[in-house]
Coordinates of C-alpha atoms in Angstrom, one line a residue:
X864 CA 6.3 22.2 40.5
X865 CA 8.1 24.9 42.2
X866 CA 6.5 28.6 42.5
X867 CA 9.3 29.9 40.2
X868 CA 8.7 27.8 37.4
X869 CA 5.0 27.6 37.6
X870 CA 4.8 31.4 37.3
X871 CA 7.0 31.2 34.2
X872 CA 4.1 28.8 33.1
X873 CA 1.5 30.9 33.8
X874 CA 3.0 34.3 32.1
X875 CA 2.9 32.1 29.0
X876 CA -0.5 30.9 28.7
X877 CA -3.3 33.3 27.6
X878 CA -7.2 32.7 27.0
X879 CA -6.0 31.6 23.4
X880 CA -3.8 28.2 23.7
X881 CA -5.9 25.4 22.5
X882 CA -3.4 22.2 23.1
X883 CA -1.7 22.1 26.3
X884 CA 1.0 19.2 26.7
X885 CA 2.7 18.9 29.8
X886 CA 5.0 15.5 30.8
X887 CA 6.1 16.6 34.4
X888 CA 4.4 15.6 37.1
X889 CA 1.8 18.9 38.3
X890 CA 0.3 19.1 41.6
X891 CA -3.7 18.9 40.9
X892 CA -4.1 22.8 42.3
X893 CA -1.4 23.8 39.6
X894 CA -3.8 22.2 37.0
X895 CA -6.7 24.1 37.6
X896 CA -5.0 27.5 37.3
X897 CA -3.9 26.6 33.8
X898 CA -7.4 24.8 32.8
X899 CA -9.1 28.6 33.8
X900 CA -6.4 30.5 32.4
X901 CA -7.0 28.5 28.9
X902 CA -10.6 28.2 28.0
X903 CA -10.3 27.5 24.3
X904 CA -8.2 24.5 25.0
X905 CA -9.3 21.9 22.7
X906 CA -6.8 19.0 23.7
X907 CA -5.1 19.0 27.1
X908 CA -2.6 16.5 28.7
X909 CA -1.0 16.2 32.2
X910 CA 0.5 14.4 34.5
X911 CA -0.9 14.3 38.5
X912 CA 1.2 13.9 41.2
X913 CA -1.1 15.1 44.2
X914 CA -2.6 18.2 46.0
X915 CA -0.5 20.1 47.9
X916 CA -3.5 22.0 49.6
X917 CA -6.9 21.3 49.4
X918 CA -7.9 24.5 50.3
X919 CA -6.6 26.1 47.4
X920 CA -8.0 24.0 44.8
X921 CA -11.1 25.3 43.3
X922 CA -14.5 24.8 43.5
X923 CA -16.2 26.4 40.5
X924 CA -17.1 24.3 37.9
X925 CA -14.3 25.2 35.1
X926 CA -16.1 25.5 31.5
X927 CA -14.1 23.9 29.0
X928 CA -16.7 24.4 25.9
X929 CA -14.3 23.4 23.0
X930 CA -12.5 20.5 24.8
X931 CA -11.9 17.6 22.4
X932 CA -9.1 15.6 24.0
X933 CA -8.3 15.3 27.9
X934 CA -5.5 12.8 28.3
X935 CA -4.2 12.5 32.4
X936 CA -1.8 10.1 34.0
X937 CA -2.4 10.0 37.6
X938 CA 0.7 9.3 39.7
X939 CA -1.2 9.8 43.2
X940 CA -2.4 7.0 45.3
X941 CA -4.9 9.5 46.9
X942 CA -8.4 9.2 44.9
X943 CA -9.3 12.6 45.8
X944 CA -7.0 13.9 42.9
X945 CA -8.2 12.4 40.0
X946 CA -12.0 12.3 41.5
X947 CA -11.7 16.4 41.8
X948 CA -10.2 17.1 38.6
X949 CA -13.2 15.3 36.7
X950 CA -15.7 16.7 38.8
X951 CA -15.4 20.1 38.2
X952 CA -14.9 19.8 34.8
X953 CA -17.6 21.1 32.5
X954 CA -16.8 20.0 28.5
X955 CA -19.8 19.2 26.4
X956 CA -17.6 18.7 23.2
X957 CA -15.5 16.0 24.9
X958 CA -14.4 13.4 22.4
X959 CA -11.4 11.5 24.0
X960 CA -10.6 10.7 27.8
X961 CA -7.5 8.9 28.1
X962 CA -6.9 8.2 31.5
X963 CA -3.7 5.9 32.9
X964 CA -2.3 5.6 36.7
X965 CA 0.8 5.0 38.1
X966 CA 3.2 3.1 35.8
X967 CA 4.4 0.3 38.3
X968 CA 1.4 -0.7 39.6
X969 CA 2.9 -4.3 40.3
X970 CA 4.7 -2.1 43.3
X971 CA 1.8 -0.7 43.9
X972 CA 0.0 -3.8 45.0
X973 CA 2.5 -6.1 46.6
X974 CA 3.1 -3.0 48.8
X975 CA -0.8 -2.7 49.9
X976 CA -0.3 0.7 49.0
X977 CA -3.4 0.9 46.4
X978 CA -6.5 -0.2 47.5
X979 CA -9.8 -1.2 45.6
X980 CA -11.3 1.7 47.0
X981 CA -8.7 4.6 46.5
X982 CA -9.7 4.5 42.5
X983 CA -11.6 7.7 40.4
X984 CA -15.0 7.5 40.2
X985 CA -16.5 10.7 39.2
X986 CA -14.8 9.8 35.3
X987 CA -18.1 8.0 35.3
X988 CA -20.0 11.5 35.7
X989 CA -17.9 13.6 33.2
X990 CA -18.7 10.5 30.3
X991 CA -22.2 10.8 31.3
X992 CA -22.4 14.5 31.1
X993 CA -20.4 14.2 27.9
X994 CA -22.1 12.9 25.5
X995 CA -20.5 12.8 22.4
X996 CA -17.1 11.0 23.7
X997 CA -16.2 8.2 20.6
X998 CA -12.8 7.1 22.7
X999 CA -11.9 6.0 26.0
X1000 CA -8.7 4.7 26.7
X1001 CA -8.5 3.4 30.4
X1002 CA -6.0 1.8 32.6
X1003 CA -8.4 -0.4 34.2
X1004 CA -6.2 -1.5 37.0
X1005 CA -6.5 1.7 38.2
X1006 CA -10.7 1.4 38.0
X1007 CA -13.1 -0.1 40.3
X1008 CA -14.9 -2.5 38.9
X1009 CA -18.4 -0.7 39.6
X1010 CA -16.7 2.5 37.6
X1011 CA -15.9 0.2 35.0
X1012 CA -19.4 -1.2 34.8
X1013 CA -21.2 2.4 35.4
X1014 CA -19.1 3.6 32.1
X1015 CA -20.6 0.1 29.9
X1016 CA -24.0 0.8 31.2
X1017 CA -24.4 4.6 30.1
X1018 CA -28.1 4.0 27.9
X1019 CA -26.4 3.4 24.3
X1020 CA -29.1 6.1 22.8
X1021 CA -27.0 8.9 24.2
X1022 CA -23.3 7.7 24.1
X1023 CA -22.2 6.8 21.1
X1024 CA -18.5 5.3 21.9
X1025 CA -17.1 3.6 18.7
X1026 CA -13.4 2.9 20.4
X1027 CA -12.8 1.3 23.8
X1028 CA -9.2 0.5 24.5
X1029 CA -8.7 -1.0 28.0
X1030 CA -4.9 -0.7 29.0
X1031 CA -2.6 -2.2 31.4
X1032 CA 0.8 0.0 32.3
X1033 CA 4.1 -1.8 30.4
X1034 CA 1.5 -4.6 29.2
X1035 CA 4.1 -7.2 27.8
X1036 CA 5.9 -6.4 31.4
X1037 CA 3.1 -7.8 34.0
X1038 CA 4.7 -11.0 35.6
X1039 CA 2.4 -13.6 35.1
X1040 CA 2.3 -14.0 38.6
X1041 CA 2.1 -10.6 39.6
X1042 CA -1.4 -10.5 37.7
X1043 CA -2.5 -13.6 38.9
X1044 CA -3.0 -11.7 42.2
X1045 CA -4.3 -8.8 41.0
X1046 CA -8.2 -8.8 40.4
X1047 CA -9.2 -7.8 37.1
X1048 CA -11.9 -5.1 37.4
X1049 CA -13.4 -5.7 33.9
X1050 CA -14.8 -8.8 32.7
X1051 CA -15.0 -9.3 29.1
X1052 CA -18.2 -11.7 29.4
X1053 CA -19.8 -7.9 29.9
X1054 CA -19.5 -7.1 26.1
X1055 CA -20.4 -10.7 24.5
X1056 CA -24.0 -10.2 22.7
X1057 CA -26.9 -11.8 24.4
X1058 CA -30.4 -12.8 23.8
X1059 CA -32.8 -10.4 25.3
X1060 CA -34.4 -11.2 28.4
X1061 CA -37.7 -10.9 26.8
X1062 CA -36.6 -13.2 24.1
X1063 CA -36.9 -10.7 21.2
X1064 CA -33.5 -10.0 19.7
X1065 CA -30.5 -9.7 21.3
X1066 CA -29.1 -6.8 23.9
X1067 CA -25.2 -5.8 24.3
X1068 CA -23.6 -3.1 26.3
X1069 CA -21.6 -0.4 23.8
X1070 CA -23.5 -1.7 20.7
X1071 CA -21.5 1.4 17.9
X1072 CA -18.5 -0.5 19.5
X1073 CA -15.7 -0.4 16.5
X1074 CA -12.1 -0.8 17.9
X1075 CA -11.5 -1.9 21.2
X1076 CA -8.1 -3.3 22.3
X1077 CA -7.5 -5.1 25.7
X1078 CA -4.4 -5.8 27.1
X1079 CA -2.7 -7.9 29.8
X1080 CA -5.5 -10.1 30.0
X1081 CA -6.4 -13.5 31.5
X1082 CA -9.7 -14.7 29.5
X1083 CA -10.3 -17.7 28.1
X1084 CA -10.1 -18.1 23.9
X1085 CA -13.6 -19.1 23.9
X1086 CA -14.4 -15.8 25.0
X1087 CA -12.7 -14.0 22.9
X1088 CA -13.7 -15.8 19.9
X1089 CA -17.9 -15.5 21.5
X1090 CA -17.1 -11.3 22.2
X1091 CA -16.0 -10.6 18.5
X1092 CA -17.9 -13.3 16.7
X1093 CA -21.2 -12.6 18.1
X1094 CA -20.9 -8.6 16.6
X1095 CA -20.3 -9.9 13.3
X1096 CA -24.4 -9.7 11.9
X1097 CA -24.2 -6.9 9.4
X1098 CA -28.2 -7.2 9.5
X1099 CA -28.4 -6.1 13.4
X1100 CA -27.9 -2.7 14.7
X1101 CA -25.2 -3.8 16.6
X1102 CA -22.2 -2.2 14.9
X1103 CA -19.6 -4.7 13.3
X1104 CA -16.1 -5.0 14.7
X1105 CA -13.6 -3.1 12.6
X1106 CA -10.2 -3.4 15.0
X1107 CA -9.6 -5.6 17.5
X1108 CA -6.1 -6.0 19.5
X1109 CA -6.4 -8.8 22.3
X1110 CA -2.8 -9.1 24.3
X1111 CA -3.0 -12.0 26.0
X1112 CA -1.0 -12.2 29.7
X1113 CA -0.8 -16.1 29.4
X1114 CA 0.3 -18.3 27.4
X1115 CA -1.3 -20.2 24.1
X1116 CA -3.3 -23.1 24.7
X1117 CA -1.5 -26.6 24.0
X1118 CA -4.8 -27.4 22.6
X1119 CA -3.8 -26.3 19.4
X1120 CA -6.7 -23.6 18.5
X1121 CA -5.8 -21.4 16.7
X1122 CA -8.8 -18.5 17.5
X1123 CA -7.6 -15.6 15.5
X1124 CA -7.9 -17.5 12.2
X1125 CA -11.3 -19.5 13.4
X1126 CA -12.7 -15.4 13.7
X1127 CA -10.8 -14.2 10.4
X1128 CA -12.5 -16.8 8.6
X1129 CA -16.3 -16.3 10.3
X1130 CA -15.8 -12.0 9.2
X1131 CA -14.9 -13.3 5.8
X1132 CA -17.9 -15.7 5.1
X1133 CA -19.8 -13.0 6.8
X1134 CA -17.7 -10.0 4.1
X1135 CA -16.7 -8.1 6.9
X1136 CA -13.4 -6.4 6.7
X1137 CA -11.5 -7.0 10.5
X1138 CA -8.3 -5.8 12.0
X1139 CA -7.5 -8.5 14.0
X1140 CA -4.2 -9.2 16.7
X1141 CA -4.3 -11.5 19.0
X1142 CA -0.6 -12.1 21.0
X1143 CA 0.2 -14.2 24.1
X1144 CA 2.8 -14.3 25.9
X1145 CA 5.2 -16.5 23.7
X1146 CA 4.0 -14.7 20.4
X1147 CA 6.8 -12.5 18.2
X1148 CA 6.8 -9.1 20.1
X1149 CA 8.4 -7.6 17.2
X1150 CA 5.4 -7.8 15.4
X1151 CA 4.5 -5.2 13.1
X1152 CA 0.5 -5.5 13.8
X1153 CA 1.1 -4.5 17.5
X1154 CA 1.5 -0.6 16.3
X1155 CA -1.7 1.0 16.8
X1156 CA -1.8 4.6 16.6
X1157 CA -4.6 4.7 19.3
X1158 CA -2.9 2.9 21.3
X1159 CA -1.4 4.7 24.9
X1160 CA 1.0 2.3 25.1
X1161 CA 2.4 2.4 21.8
X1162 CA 2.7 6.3 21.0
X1163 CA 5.6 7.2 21.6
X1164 CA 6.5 4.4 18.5
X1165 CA 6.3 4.3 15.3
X1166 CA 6.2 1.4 13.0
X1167 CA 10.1 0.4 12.9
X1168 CA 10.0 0.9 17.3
X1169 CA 12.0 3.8 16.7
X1170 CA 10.9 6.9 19.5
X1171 CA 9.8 9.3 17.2
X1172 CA 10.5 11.9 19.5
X1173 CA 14.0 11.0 18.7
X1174 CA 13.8 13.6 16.0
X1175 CA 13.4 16.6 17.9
X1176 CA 9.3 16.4 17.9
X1177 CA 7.9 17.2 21.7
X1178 CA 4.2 17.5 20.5
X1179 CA 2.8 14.0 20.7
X1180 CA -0.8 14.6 19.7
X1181 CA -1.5 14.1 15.8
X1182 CA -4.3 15.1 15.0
X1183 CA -4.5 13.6 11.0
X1184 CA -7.2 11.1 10.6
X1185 CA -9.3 11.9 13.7
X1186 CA -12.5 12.1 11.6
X1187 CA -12.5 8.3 11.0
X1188 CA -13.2 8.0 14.9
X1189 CA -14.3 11.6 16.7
X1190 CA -17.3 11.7 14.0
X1191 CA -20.4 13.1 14.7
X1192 CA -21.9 10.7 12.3
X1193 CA -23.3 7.7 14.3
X1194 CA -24.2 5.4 11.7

């Protein structure tokens, strides 16, 4: 962002904006100026590129005390950036973290220029100083496994995450190939219930779970079919499934299971109510299932894949219906 145009920027903030949208790409220094220039924000979204200078970037611990909603797309390949932006960030009322890197990250790695390593960590700290976030949506390419893992483990008696959506950048895009290559950082095994080491009941990571979605994915049916079937005990304190979106990045089986109507039928004979897509590779794109509101990848659509910017609207964050999933009730 050039001087001239980032002091237009600044002359129109004030301590009073509460939603801050901003698509072009912002040098990280740039975003801390507006984030302590706007202290009531309440849903923020911006796009990183890098940091210009360290030295200008500051060190204070910015307060963000009404902070519902931070939504970043990091476009840097140095993991300073993203790591600094979440570490001195202060917002006990965070709900939402929606966090999604570079959009060809298929270049990214056939170029060894993004390495296991040069990934955020200190997201990790900001959920676990958060405590009432309900939704993460992650490009986990873009995560370390261990992040990844950290962000499961945080004790279940003080996060109370209902919505877990793990996205890929251009998920129905990813060459089969191309993924093949690239090491999946979550493992979906991670959320399947299990009997308790001490064999009394049974112990899951994120048990208030509600919605998750995974895309561009490469496990097996079997554990698909063990991850949602095992939540379905309306007796347990494990939370029931309510929405599930699996995108497959293979193809179906030729063994002629059919896993999304084995599930359907175990939540009905168990009266549970469930939202359920499941797509591979050679399903019907067009289908009308695949438009998800909470969704990242899907925003910018609405139901007829018309871009419902295409109107005139610039303001992509609706805020109807929140309540079903930023509720402080927890069951």
């Amino acid at each position: 962002m050039d001087e001239i145009h980032l002091f237009q920027l600044m002359r129109l903030t004030s301590r009073n904006v509460t939603h801050f949208s901003f698509h072009s790409l912002v040098d990280l220094a740039d975003i801390f100026r507006i984030l302590e220039s706007c202290p009531q924000l309440v849903h923020a979204m911006f796009s990183i590129i890098t940091i210009s200078d360290y030295n200008t970037v500051s060190q204070r611990i910015i307060q963000l005390p009404f902070l519902e909603s931070l939504w970043i797309v990091d476009n840097s390949l140095d993991t300073l950036v993203s790591d600094a932006l979440y570490k001195h960030i202060a917002a006990p009322a965070l709900r939402w973290i929606q966090h999604k890197g570079p959009t060809d990250i298929e270049f990214l790695f056939s170029n060894n220029r993004f390495s296991r390593q040069n990934r955020p960590h200190s997201i990790s700290s900001l959920v676990e100083t958060s405590l009432g976030i309900r939704v993460l949506e992650l490009d986990r390419f873009v995560m370390a496994p261990d992040t990844l893992r950290t962000l499961l483990e945080v004790p279940s008696t003080t996060f109370f995450l209902n919505t877990l959506c793990l996205i890929s950048p251009n998920p129905t895009e990813i060459k089969v190939s191309a993924l093949g290559e690239i090491i999946d950082p979550f493992d979906l095994n991670d959320l399947i219930v299990q009997e308790a080491s001490d064999g009394r009941g049974k112990y899951v990571l994120l048990p208030r779970l509600e919605i998750f979605e995974l895309n561009a994915t490469l496990a097996s049916d079997d554990t698909v079919f063990k991850f949602v079937s095992g939540r379905m005990d309306v007796r347990s304190p494990i939370y029931t499934l309510k929405k599930v979106v699996i995108l497959f990045n293979r193809r179906m089986p030729k063994d002629g299971r059919d896993i999304r109507q084995e599930i359907l039928d175990r939540a009905n004979a168990a009266g549970i109510q469930l939202d359920l897509t499941i797509q591979y590779l050679d399903s019907d794109k067009s289908s009308s299932n695949l438009v998800d509101p909470l969704s990242p990848s899907l925003i910018r659509t609405d139901s007829s894949g018309e871009d419902v910017y295409s109107d005139g609207v610039s303001w992509p964050f609706d805020e109807r219906g929140q309540e079903d999933y930023l509720s402080d009730d927890d069951g």
